[in-house]
PDB file of C-alpha atoms in Angstrom:
ATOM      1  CA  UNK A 286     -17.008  -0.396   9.398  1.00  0.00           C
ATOM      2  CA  UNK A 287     -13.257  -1.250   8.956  1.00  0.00           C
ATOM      3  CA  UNK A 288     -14.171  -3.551   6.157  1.00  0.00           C
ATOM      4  CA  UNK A 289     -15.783  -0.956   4.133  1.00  0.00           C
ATOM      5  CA  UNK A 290     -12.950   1.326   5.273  1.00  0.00           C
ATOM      6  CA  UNK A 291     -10.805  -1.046   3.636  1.00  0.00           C
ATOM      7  CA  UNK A 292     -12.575  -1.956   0.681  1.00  0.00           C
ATOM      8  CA  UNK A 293     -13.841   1.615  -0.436  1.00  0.00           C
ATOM      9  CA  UNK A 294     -10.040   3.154  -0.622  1.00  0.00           C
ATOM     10  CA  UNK A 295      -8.783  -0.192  -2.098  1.00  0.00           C
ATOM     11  CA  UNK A 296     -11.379   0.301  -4.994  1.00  0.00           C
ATOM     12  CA  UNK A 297     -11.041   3.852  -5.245  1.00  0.00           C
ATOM     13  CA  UNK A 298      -7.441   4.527  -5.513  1.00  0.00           C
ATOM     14  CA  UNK A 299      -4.411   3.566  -8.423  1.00  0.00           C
ATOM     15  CA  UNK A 300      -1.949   3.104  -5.541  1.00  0.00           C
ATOM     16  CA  UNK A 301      -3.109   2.516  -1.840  1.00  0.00           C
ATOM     17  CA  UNK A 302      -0.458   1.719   0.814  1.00  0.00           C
ATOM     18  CA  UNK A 303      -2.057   0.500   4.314  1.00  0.00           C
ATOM     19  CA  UNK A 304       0.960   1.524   6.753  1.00  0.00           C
ATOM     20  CA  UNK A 305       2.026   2.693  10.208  1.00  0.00           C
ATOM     21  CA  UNK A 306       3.866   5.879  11.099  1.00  0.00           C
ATOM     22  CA  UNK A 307       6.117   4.446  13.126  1.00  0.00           C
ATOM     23  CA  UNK A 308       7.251   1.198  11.186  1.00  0.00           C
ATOM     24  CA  UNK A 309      10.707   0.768   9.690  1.00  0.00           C
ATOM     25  CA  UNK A 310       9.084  -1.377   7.022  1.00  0.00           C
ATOM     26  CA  UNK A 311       6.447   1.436   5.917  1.00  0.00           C
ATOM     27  CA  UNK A 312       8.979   4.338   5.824  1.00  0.00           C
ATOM     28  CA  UNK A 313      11.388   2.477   3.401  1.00  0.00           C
ATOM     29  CA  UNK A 314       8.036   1.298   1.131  1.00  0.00           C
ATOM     30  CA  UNK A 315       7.180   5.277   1.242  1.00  0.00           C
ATOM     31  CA  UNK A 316      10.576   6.252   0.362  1.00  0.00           C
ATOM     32  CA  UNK A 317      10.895   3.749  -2.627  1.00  0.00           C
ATOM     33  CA  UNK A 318       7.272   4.931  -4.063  1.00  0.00           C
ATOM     34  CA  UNK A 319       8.203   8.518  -3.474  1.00  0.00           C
ATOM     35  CA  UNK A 320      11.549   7.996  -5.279  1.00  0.00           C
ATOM     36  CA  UNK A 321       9.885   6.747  -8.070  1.00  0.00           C
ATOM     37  CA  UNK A 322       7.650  10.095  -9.016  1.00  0.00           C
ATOM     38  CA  UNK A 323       3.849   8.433  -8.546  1.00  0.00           C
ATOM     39  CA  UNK A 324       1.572  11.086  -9.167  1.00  0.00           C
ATOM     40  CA  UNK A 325       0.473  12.810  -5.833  1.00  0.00           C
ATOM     41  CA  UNK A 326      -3.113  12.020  -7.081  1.00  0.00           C
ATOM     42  CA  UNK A 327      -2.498   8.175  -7.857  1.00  0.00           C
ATOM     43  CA  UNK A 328      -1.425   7.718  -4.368  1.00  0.00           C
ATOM     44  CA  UNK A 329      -3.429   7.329  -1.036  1.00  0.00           C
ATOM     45  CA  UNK A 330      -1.180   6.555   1.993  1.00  0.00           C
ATOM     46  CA  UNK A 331      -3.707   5.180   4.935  1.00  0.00           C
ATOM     47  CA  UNK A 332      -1.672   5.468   8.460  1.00  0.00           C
ATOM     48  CA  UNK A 333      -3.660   2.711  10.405  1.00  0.00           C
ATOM     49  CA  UNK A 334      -2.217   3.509  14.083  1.00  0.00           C
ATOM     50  CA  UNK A 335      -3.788   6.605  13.915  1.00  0.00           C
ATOM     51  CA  UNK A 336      -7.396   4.608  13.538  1.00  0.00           C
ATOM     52  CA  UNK A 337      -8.778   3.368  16.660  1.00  0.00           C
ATOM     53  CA  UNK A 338     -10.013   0.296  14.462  1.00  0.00           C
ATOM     54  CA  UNK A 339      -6.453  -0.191  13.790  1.00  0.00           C
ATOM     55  CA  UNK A 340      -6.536  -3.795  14.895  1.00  0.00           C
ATOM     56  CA  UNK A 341      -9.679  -4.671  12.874  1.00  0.00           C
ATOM     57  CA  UNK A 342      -8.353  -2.920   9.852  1.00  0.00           C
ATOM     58  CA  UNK A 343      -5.072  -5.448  10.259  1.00  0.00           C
ATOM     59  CA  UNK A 344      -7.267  -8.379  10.952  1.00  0.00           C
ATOM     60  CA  UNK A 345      -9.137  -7.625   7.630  1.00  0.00           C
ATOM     61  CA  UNK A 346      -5.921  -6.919   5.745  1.00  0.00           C
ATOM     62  CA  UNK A 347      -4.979 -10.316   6.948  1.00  0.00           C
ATOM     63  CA  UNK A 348      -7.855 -12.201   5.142  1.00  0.00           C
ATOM     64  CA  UNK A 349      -7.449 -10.232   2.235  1.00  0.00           C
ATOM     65  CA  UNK A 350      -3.696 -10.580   1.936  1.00  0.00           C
ATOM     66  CA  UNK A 351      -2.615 -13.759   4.473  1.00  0.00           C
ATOM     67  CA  UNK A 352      -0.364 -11.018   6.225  1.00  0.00           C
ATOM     68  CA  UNK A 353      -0.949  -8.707   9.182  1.00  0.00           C
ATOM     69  CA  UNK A 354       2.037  -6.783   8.805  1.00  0.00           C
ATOM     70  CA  UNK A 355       2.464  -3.413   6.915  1.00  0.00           C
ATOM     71  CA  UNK A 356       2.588  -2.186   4.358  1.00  0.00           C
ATOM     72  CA  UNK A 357      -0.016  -3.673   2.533  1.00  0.00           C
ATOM     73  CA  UNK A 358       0.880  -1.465  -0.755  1.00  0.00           C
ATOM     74  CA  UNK A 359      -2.276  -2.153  -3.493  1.00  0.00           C
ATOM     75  CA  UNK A 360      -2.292  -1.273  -6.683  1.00  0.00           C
ATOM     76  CA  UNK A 361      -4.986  -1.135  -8.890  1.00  0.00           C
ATOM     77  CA  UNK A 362      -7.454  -2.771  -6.848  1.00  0.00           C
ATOM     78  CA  UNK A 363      -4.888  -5.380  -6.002  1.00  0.00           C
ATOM     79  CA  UNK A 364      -2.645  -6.995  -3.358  1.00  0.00           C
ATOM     80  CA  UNK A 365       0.814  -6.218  -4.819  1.00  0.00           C
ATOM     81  CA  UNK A 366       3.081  -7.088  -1.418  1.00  0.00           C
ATOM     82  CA  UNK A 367       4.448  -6.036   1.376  1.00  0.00           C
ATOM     83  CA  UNK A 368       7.596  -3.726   2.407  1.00  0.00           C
ATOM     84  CA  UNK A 369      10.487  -5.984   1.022  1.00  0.00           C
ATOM     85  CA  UNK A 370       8.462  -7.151  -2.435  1.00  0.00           C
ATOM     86  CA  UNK A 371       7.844  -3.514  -2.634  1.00  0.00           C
ATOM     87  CA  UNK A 372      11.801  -2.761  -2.989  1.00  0.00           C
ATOM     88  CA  UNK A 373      12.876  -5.836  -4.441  1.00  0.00           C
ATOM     89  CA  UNK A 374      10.317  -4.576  -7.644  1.00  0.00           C
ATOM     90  CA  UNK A 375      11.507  -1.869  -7.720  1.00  0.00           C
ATOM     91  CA  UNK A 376      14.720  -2.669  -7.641  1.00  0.00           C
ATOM     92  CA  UNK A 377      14.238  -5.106 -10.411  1.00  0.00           C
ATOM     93  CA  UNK A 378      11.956  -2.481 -12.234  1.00  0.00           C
ATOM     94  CA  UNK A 379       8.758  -4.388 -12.456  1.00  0.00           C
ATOM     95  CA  UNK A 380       7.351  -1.947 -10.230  1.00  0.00           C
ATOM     96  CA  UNK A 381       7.944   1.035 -12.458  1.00  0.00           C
ATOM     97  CA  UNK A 382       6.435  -0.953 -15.476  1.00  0.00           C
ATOM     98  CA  UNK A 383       3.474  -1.826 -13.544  1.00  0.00           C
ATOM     99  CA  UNK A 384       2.779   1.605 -12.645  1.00  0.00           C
ATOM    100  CA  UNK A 385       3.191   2.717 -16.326  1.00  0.00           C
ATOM    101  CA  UNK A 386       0.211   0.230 -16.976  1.00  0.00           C
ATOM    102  CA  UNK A 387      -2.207   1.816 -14.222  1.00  0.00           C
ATOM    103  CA  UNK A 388      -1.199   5.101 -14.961  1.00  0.00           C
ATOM    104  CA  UNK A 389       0.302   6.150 -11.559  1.00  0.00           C
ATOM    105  CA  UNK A 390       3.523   7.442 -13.421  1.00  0.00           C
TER     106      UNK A 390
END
């Protein structure tokens, strides 16, 4: 079930952030993407500790990504990074161009 979970929102959505509420990590990725003006409808936000498969969703982001830890930010159907590459592209502006490209912008 948590696979599919994962899978179906990873293939359905421009920009797809796996995060928790409560992590330091996932509120500074959400407050880089949301300074950047991503359409509301290009972005799906996924708060896994509110899941009770929480763990298996994390075990599954693991295979796909080699990382536990959130975020998990996807874009386009793929792995992008984590909380720090997040900023960093941003930062650089190879995050903005890349959303140009998918259309999120």
């Amino acid at each position: 079930m948590s696979k599919e979970f994962v899978d179906q929102h990873i293939q359905s959505s421009k920009v797809l952030i796996f995060s928790k509420s409560t992590c330091s990590c996932s509120k500074k990725a959400r407050a880089t993407l949301e300074s950047i003006g991503l359409k509301p409808e290009a972005v799906k936000w996924v708060e896994i500790d509110k899941r009770e498969d929480c763990a298996e969703i994390q075990d599954y982001l693991e295979s796909l990504t080699g990382a536990r830890s959130v975020p998990r930010v996807f874009i386009n159907g793929k792995f992008f990074g984590g909380g720090d590459a997040t900023v960093a592209a941003a930062n650089s502006g190879e995050l903005v161009e890349l959303l140009q490209e998918v259309g999120a912008l």
